Amino acid sequence: MNFKVLDKKIDDIQADCTIVLVLNKDLKHRWIKDSKILKKLGFKGENDEIAFSPENDTIYASSDSFESDDIRCAVSNAVQCTKKYNYKSAKIGLYTKKSPTANARALVEGIVLGAYTFDKYKSKKEPLTLKNIKISTEDYSDKSFNSDSIKNAIDEAIIIAEATNSAKDIVNTAPKEMTPKKLAAFAKNMAKEIESLNCFIGDENFLEKEKMGAFLAVSRASSEKPRLIHLSYKPKDAKKRFVFVGKGLTYDSGGLSLKPSEHMVTMKSDKSGAAAAINIIRAAALLKLPFEVHSIIGAAENMIGGNAYKPDDVLIARNKKSIEVRNTDAEGRLVLADCLDFAQDLKPDFLVDLATLTGACVVALGEYTSGIMGNSEELKNSMQLSSAKSGELAGVLPFNKYLRKLLKSSVADISNIASSRYGGALTAGIFLDNFIKDEYKEHWLHLDIAGPAYVEKPWGYNQYGASGAGVRMCTYWLKDFYYKENSVHKEDK
């Protein structure tokens, strides 16, 4: 998709079609542009409503406001509509003077995210013909904006949205085609394409050497061998070191604690944390952020077999803690425990893990919202604020001392599941907290993305399937650190 900013009135720009955002609250005013056409089309301004006028090649998209996420949703709906008419170019305005760079960013993100399609396994492809978007600065004829800042915002938006779409591709790919080995190859190829990235792949022998007993146990029954993926981005004079850890269960059957068949259907999505971690560092490198960033991914399959790990087994993690296995379907936290310990050897300033960890988080927050957990209120709140800017929904879940007691084991240092069915998202996060060293506890966040990572119906600017959850949230969070450290004016964000 190509984007061009033009200092012209929108009527003077040549394009196959026009995209017009209509504020729902303005429909009652007769002075609204194209009010007669909208009335003729029966346009009521309902949520996500789209109307097409063939007489003037215009797509009207309803929007509750000109805030960023409403813009993303509206333009995404409009882009989806263009598929029916084979338009190759479209023009659109920036609208409000309140925040031109934020609007430009939202427009571009919404268009790129909305244009995504996953048709790898379809015999009949229906590619999007829309290739060129022309953005009019008509509302800014008084030169009250910085054109360079708008162009920079567009470039950033393309990088972030394309990284999100790349994460979607990883998650949507069938398990037989995205095994631990193939996920590692994907990461290695990405590092070859982006000069500033480096990639190390650790095989099962490396995991043995590192004494990652929890990670190895999970993968034991699979014919597909596990891989530890370590991507690194190290710009000169980096100001901070961020480490992201992703859960990469390329398929999760539940192991001997076998999942019901209806719950296995979407388990290719259990690699969503890995997909996010891989593409967060991709975005960081392409944005040339002045931070050292690492992504650690534990890639494995959780299968059944004669050598599968079992309930009642006691595993020894990399940090030498013993873990009583009471449920083999609580496997992601075992892989993460060893990967988090490995990640702390890098001495991070901030440590974040991303995982489709618990169904309990979906029960707590719903399908569309990620859970933010950790020990620092300030750090949790910073992630939630960045998440809101990015358009991703997230809610903070609080640890407490009473839930910690539920993970006690009579035979080992800790149990891999709690003794109560309640608060499962929190007890999973508290389990991980047991593998965070004291000096990093206030610098660690756990993001449970189980809800939004994969939804079997379209929502907002997300298609059926993977949403790339975590990529935009964490990339905006990194950018907010940059803005804060450099005292960049709010409008330039």
C-alpha positions in Angstrom: 0.0 0.0 0.0 1.4 3.4 -1.0 0.5 6.6 0.9 0.9 10.2 -0.4 0.2 13.4 1.5 -1.0 16.2 -0.8 -1.3 19.9 0.0 -4.5 20.2 -2.1 -8.2 20.3 -1.6 -9.7 16.9 -1.7 -11.9 17.8 -4.7 -8.7 18.6 -6.7 -7.1 15.2 -6.1 -7.6 12.5 -8.7 -8.5 9.1 -7.3 -10.9 6.2 -8.2 -12.9 6.8 -5.1 -13.3 9.0 -2.0 -13.6 7.8 1.6 -15.6 10.1 3.8 -15.9 9.7 7.5 -19.2 10.8 8.9 -19.6 11.7 12.6 -22.7 10.0 13.8 -23.7 13.1 15.9 -23.5 15.4 12.9 -26.1 13.5 10.8 -28.9 15.5 12.3 -27.5 18.7 10.8 -28.7 19.7 7.4 -25.5 21.5 6.7 -23.4 18.4 6.7 -21.7 17.8 3.3 -23.5 15.2 1.1 -26.5 15.2 3.5 -29.0 14.6 0.6 -27.0 11.7 -0.7 -26.7 10.2 2.8 -30.5 10.5 3.3 -31.1 8.9 -0.1 -28.8 6.0 0.8 -30.7 5.6 4.1 -27.5 6.2 6.1 -28.3 6.3 9.8 -24.8 6.5 11.2 -25.1 3.3 13.2 -22.0 1.5 14.6 -19.7 0.3 11.8 -22.2 1.4 9.1 -21.0 1.8 5.5 -22.8 3.3 2.6 -21.6 3.4 -1.1 -22.7 6.0 -3.6 -21.9 4.8 -7.1 -22.9 8.2 -8.6 -19.9 9.9 -7.1 -17.7 6.9 -6.3 -17.8 7.7 -2.6 -17.7 5.4 0.4 -19.2 6.8 3.6 -18.1 5.3 6.9 -19.7 6.1 10.2 -17.5 7.1 13.2 -18.4 7.9 16.8 -15.6 10.5 17.0 -12.3 11.6 15.4 -10.4 9.9 18.2 -7.7 7.6 16.9 -9.3 4.2 17.4 -12.7 5.3 16.0 -10.8 6.5 12.9 -9.0 3.2 12.6 -12.2 1.3 12.7 -14.0 3.6 10.3 -11.3 3.6 7.6 -10.8 -0.2 8.0 -14.5 -0.7 7.2 -14.2 1.5 4.2 -11.2 -0.4 2.9 -13.1 -3.7 3.2 -15.9 -2.1 1.2 -13.5 -1.3 -1.7 -13.0 -5.0 -2.3 -16.4 -5.2 -3.9 -15.6 -2.5 -6.5 -12.0 -3.1 -7.5 -10.8 0.5 -6.9 -7.1 1.0 -7.2 -6.8 4.4 -5.5 -8.7 6.3 -2.9 -8.5 9.8 -1.4 -9.3 10.9 2.1 -8.9 14.0 4.3 -7.2 14.4 7.7 -10.3 15.9 9.3 -9.8 17.5 12.7 -7.2 20.1 13.4 -6.8 18.8 17.0 -4.0 16.3 16.2 -3.0 16.0 12.6 -0.1 13.6 13.2 -2.2 11.3 15.4 -5.0 11.3 12.8 -2.6 10.5 10.0 -1.2 7.6 12.0 -4.7 6.3 12.8 -5.8 6.5 9.2 -2.8 4.6 7.9 -2.9 2.0 10.7 -6.6 1.4 10.1 -6.1 1.1 6.3 -3.2 -1.3 6.6 -4.8 -3.4 9.3 -8.1 -3.4 7.5 -6.5 -4.5 4.2 -5.1 -7.6 5.7 -6.3 -10.9 4.4 -5.1 -14.5 5.0 -5.9 -16.6 1.9 -2.9 -18.9 2.0 -5.1 -22.0 1.9 -7.8 -20.7 -0.4 -7.9 -22.0 -3.9 -9.6 -18.9 -5.1 -7.8 -15.7 -4.1 -9.6 -12.3 -3.8 -6.7 -9.9 -3.5 -7.3 -6.2 -2.6 -7.0 -4.0 -5.6 -6.6 -0.8 -3.6 -2.9 0.2 -3.8 -2.7 3.9 -3.5 -4.1 6.2 -0.8 -3.9 10.0 -1.2 -4.3 12.1 1.9 -5.5 15.7 1.6 -4.3 18.4 4.0 -7.2 20.7 2.9 -8.1 21.4 6.6 -4.6 22.7 7.2 -4.3 25.3 4.5 -3.1 27.8 7.1 0.0 25.6 7.5 -0.8 25.0 11.1 0.9 21.6 10.9 4.3 20.2 10.2 4.2 18.2 7.0 7.4 16.3 7.9 5.8 15.2 11.2 2.8 13.8 9.3 5.0 12.0 6.8 7.0 10.5 9.7 3.8 9.5 11.4 2.7 7.7 8.3 6.0 5.9 7.9 5.8 4.8 11.6 2.2 3.7 11.2 3.1 1.5 8.2 5.9 -0.2 10.1 3.8 -0.9 13.2 0.7 -2.1 11.2 2.8 -4.3 8.9 4.5 -5.8 12.0 1.1 -6.6 13.4 0.0 -8.2 10.1 3.2 -10.3 10.1 2.3 -11.6 13.6 -1.2 -12.5 12.2 0.5 -14.5 9.4 2.5 -16.5 11.9 -0.5 -17.3 14.1 -2.9 -18.1 11.2 -0.4 -20.5 9.7 -1.3 -24.2 10.2 0.6 -26.1 12.9 2.2 -28.5 10.4 3.7 -25.5 8.6 4.8 -23.5 11.6 6.6 -26.0 13.8 9.2 -24.8 16.3 11.9 -25.4 13.7 10.0 -23.4 11.1 9.3 -20.6 13.5 13.0 -20.4 14.2 13.7 -20.3 10.5 11.1 -17.5 10.1 12.9 -15.5 12.8 16.3 -16.2 11.2 15.2 -15.1 7.8 13.7 -11.9 9.3 17.1 -11.1 10.9 18.8 -11.6 7.5 16.3 -9.1 5.9 16.8 -6.5 8.6 20.4 -5.6 8.9 20.3 -4.3 12.5 18.9 -7.6 13.8 20.8 -10.7 14.9 19.3 -14.2 15.6 20.5 -17.1 17.7 18.7 -20.5 17.6 19.2 -22.9 20.5 18.2 -26.5 19.8 17.3 -29.3 22.3 21.0 -29.9 23.0 21.3 -26.2 24.0 18.3 -26.5 26.2 19.8 -29.5 27.9 23.1 -27.6 28.4 21.1 -24.7 29.9 19.3 -27.2 32.2 15.9 -26.0 31.0 14.1 -29.0 32.5 10.6 -27.4 32.5 10.8 -26.3 28.8 12.2 -29.7 27.7 9.5 -31.6 29.6 6.7 -29.9 27.7 8.2 -30.7 24.3 9.2 -34.3 25.1 6.4 -36.2 23.5 6.5 -34.3 20.2 8.3 -35.5 17.1 9.0 -31.7 16.5 12.0 -30.7 18.6 11.9 -27.5 20.6 13.8 -24.3 19.8 14.9 -21.3 21.8 14.9 -18.2 19.6 16.9 -15.2 20.6 16.6 -12.1 18.5 18.6 -9.0 19.3 18.7 -5.4 18.2 21.6 -3.3 19.6 21.9 0.3 18.3 24.9 2.3 19.3 24.6 4.2 22.6 21.4 2.5 23.6 19.7 4.2 26.5 17.8 1.2 28.0 17.6 -2.6 27.5 14.2 -4.1 27.0 13.6 -7.9 26.8 10.4 -9.5 25.5 9.7 -13.1 26.1 7.1 -14.9 24.0 5.2 -18.2 24.6 5.7 -20.1 21.4 3.5 -23.3 21.7 3.2 -23.9 17.9 0.5 -26.4 18.9 -1.0 -27.4 22.3 -3.0 -30.6 22.6 -3.1 -30.2 26.4 -0.7 -33.2 26.7 -1.9 -36.1 28.8 -4.4 -33.6 30.4 -6.0 -33.7 27.0 -8.1 -30.8 25.9 -11.7 -31.4 24.8 -11.8 -31.7 20.9 -13.7 -28.4 20.5 -11.0 -26.5 22.4 -8.2 -27.9 20.2 -9.4 -26.4 17.0 -7.8 -23.0 17.5 -4.6 -24.1 19.3 -2.4 -22.9 16.5 -3.0 -19.6 18.2 -0.9 -20.7 21.2 2.2 -19.2 19.5 0.7 -15.7 19.6 3.1 -14.5 22.3 6.0 -15.6 20.2 4.5 -14.0 17.1 4.2 -10.7 19.1 7.7 -10.8 20.5 9.2 -11.5 17.1 7.4 -8.6 15.5 7.9 -6.1 18.4 11.6 -6.3 17.8 11.0 -6.1 14.1 9.1 -2.8 14.6 11.7 -1.5 17.0 14.5 -2.1 14.6 12.7 -0.6 11.6 11.7 2.4 13.7 15.4 2.7 14.7 14.4 3.2 18.4 17.4 4.1 20.6 17.0 1.1 22.9 18.6 -2.3 23.0 15.8 -4.8 22.5 15.8 -8.6 22.8 13.1 -11.1 22.1 13.3 -14.6 23.6 10.9 -17.2 22.3 10.3 -20.7 23.7 9.0 -22.7 20.7 7.6 -26.2 21.4 4.7 -28.5 20.8 2.7 -30.0 23.7 1.7 -33.5 22.5 0.9 -36.9 23.8 3.0 -40.1 23.6 4.7 -42.8 25.7 7.4 -40.4 26.8 5.0 -37.4 27.6 5.5 -35.6 30.8 2.8 -36.5 33.3 0.7 -35.2 36.1 2.7 -36.0 39.3 6.0 -35.4 37.6 8.4 -33.1 39.4 10.5 -30.9 37.0 13.6 -28.9 37.8 13.6 -25.5 36.1 16.7 -23.6 35.0 16.8 -21.6 38.2 16.8 -24.9 40.1 13.3 -24.6 41.5 11.3 -27.8 41.6 7.8 -27.8 40.0 5.1 -30.3 40.7 3.0 -31.0 37.6 -0.7 -31.3 38.4 -1.9 -30.5 34.9 0.0 -30.9 31.7 -2.2 -28.3 30.0 -0.7 -25.7 32.2 2.4 -26.0 30.0 3.0 -22.4 28.7 4.0 -21.2 32.2 6.6 -24.0 32.3 8.2 -22.9 29.0 8.1 -19.3 30.1 9.6 -20.0 33.5 12.9 -21.2 31.9 12.8 -18.5 29.2 12.3 -15.8 31.8 15.2 -17.0 33.8 17.3 -17.1 30.7 16.2 -13.6 29.8 17.3 -12.2 33.1 20.9 -13.1 32.3 20.7 -10.2 29.8 20.2 -7.8 32.8 17.2 -6.0 31.4 16.0 -2.6 32.5 12.5 -3.9 31.6 11.3 -7.4 31.1 7.9 -8.2 29.5 6.4 -11.6 28.7 3.5 -12.2 26.3 1.4 -15.3 26.3 -1.9 -16.8 25.5 -1.7 -18.2 29.0 -5.1 -18.7 30.5 -8.8 -19.1 29.6 -9.4 -17.6 33.0 -8.2 -14.2 31.6 -10.8 -14.4 28.9 -13.4 -15.1 31.5 -12.2 -12.1 33.6 -11.8 -9.6 30.8 -13.7 -10.9 27.7 -12.4 -11.9 24.3 -11.1 -8.5 23.2 -9.0 -7.5 26.2 -5.5 -8.5 27.4 -4.6 -8.7 31.0 -1.7 -6.7 32.5 0.0 -8.1 35.6 3.1 -7.4 37.6 4.5 -6.0 40.8 4.8 -2.3 39.9 1.7 -0.2 39.7 3.6 2.5 37.8 4.8 0.0 35.2 1.4 -1.6 34.8 -0.3 1.8 34.4 2.3 2.9 31.8 1.5 -0.2 29.7 -2.2 0.4 30.0 -1.9 4.0 28.8 0.2 3.0 25.8 -2.2 0.2 25.0 -5.1 2.7 24.9 -3.1 4.9 22.4 -2.4 1.9 20.2 -6.0 0.8 20.1 -5.5 -2.5 21.9 -7.7 -3.1 24.9 -6.1 -4.0 28.2 -7.0 -4.2 31.8 -4.9 -4.4 34.9 -5.3 -7.5 37.2 -4.0 -7.2 40.7 -1.8 -9.8 42.5 -2.5 -10.5 46.2 -0.8 -12.5 48.9 -3.8 -14.8 49.4 -3.6 -16.2 45.9 0.1 -16.9 46.3 -0.7 -19.6 48.9 -2.8 -21.5 46.3 0.4 -22.6 44.4 2.0 -24.4 47.4 3.1 -27.9 46.8 3.6 -30.7 49.3 6.3 -32.4 47.2 8.0 -29.5 45.4 8.8 -25.8 45.6 5.7 -24.9 43.7 2.8 -26.4 41.8 2.1 -25.6 38.2 -1.6 -24.9 38.9 -3.4 -23.5 41.8 -5.5 -25.5 44.3 -8.5 -23.3 43.5 -10.2 -22.8 40.1 -10.8 -19.2 40.8 -8.4 -16.4 39.8 -6.6 -18.6 37.3 -5.2 -15.7 35.3 -3.7 -14.2 38.4 -2.3 -17.5 39.8 -0.7 -18.2 36.4 1.0 -14.7 36.6 2.0 -15.4 40.2 3.5 -18.7 39.2 5.7 -16.8 36.7 6.6 -14.2 39.4 8.3 -17.1 41.3 10.9 -17.2 38.5 11.6 -13.5 38.5 14.6 -12.5 40.6 14.1 -9.9 43.3 16.1 -7.2 41.5 13.8 -7.5 38.4 10.4 -7.8 40.1 9.6 -4.1 39.9 10.7 -4.1 36.2 8.7 -7.1 34.9 5.3 -7.2 33.3 3.2 -10.2 32.3 0.7 -9.8 29.5 -1.9 -12.5 29.1 -3.2 -12.0 25.5 -5.4 -15.1 25.5 -8.6 -13.2 24.8 -7.8 -11.0 21.7 -5.0 -13.0 20.2 -7.4 -15.2 18.2 -11.1 -14.6 17.8 -13.3 -16.6 15.4 -15.3 -13.6 14.2 -14.3 -10.2 12.7 -14.2 -7.3 15.2 -13.1 -3.7 14.8 -10.3 -3.6 12.2 -9.5 -7.3 13.0 -10.4 -10.1 10.7 -11.4 -13.6 11.7 -8.5 -15.3 13.4 -5.3 -13.7 14.6 -5.2 -10.0 15.6 -1.5 -9.6 16.2 -2.2 -8.9 19.9 0.6 -7.3 21.8 2.6 -5.9 18.9 1.1 -2.4 18.8 0.6 -2.2 22.5 4.3 -2.9 23.3 5.7 -0.9 20.3 3.7 2.2 21.4 5.0 1.5 25.0 8.6 1.6 23.7 7.8 4.8 21.7 6.3 6.4 24.8 9.6 5.7 26.7 11.4 7.5 23.9 9.1 10.5 24.0 9.4 10.7 27.7 13.1 10.6 27.7 13.4 13.1 24.9 10.7 15.4 26.2 9.0 15.3 22.8 5.9 17.5 22.5 2.7 15.6 22.7 1.6 16.7 19.3 4.6 15.1 17.7 3.7 11.7 19.0 
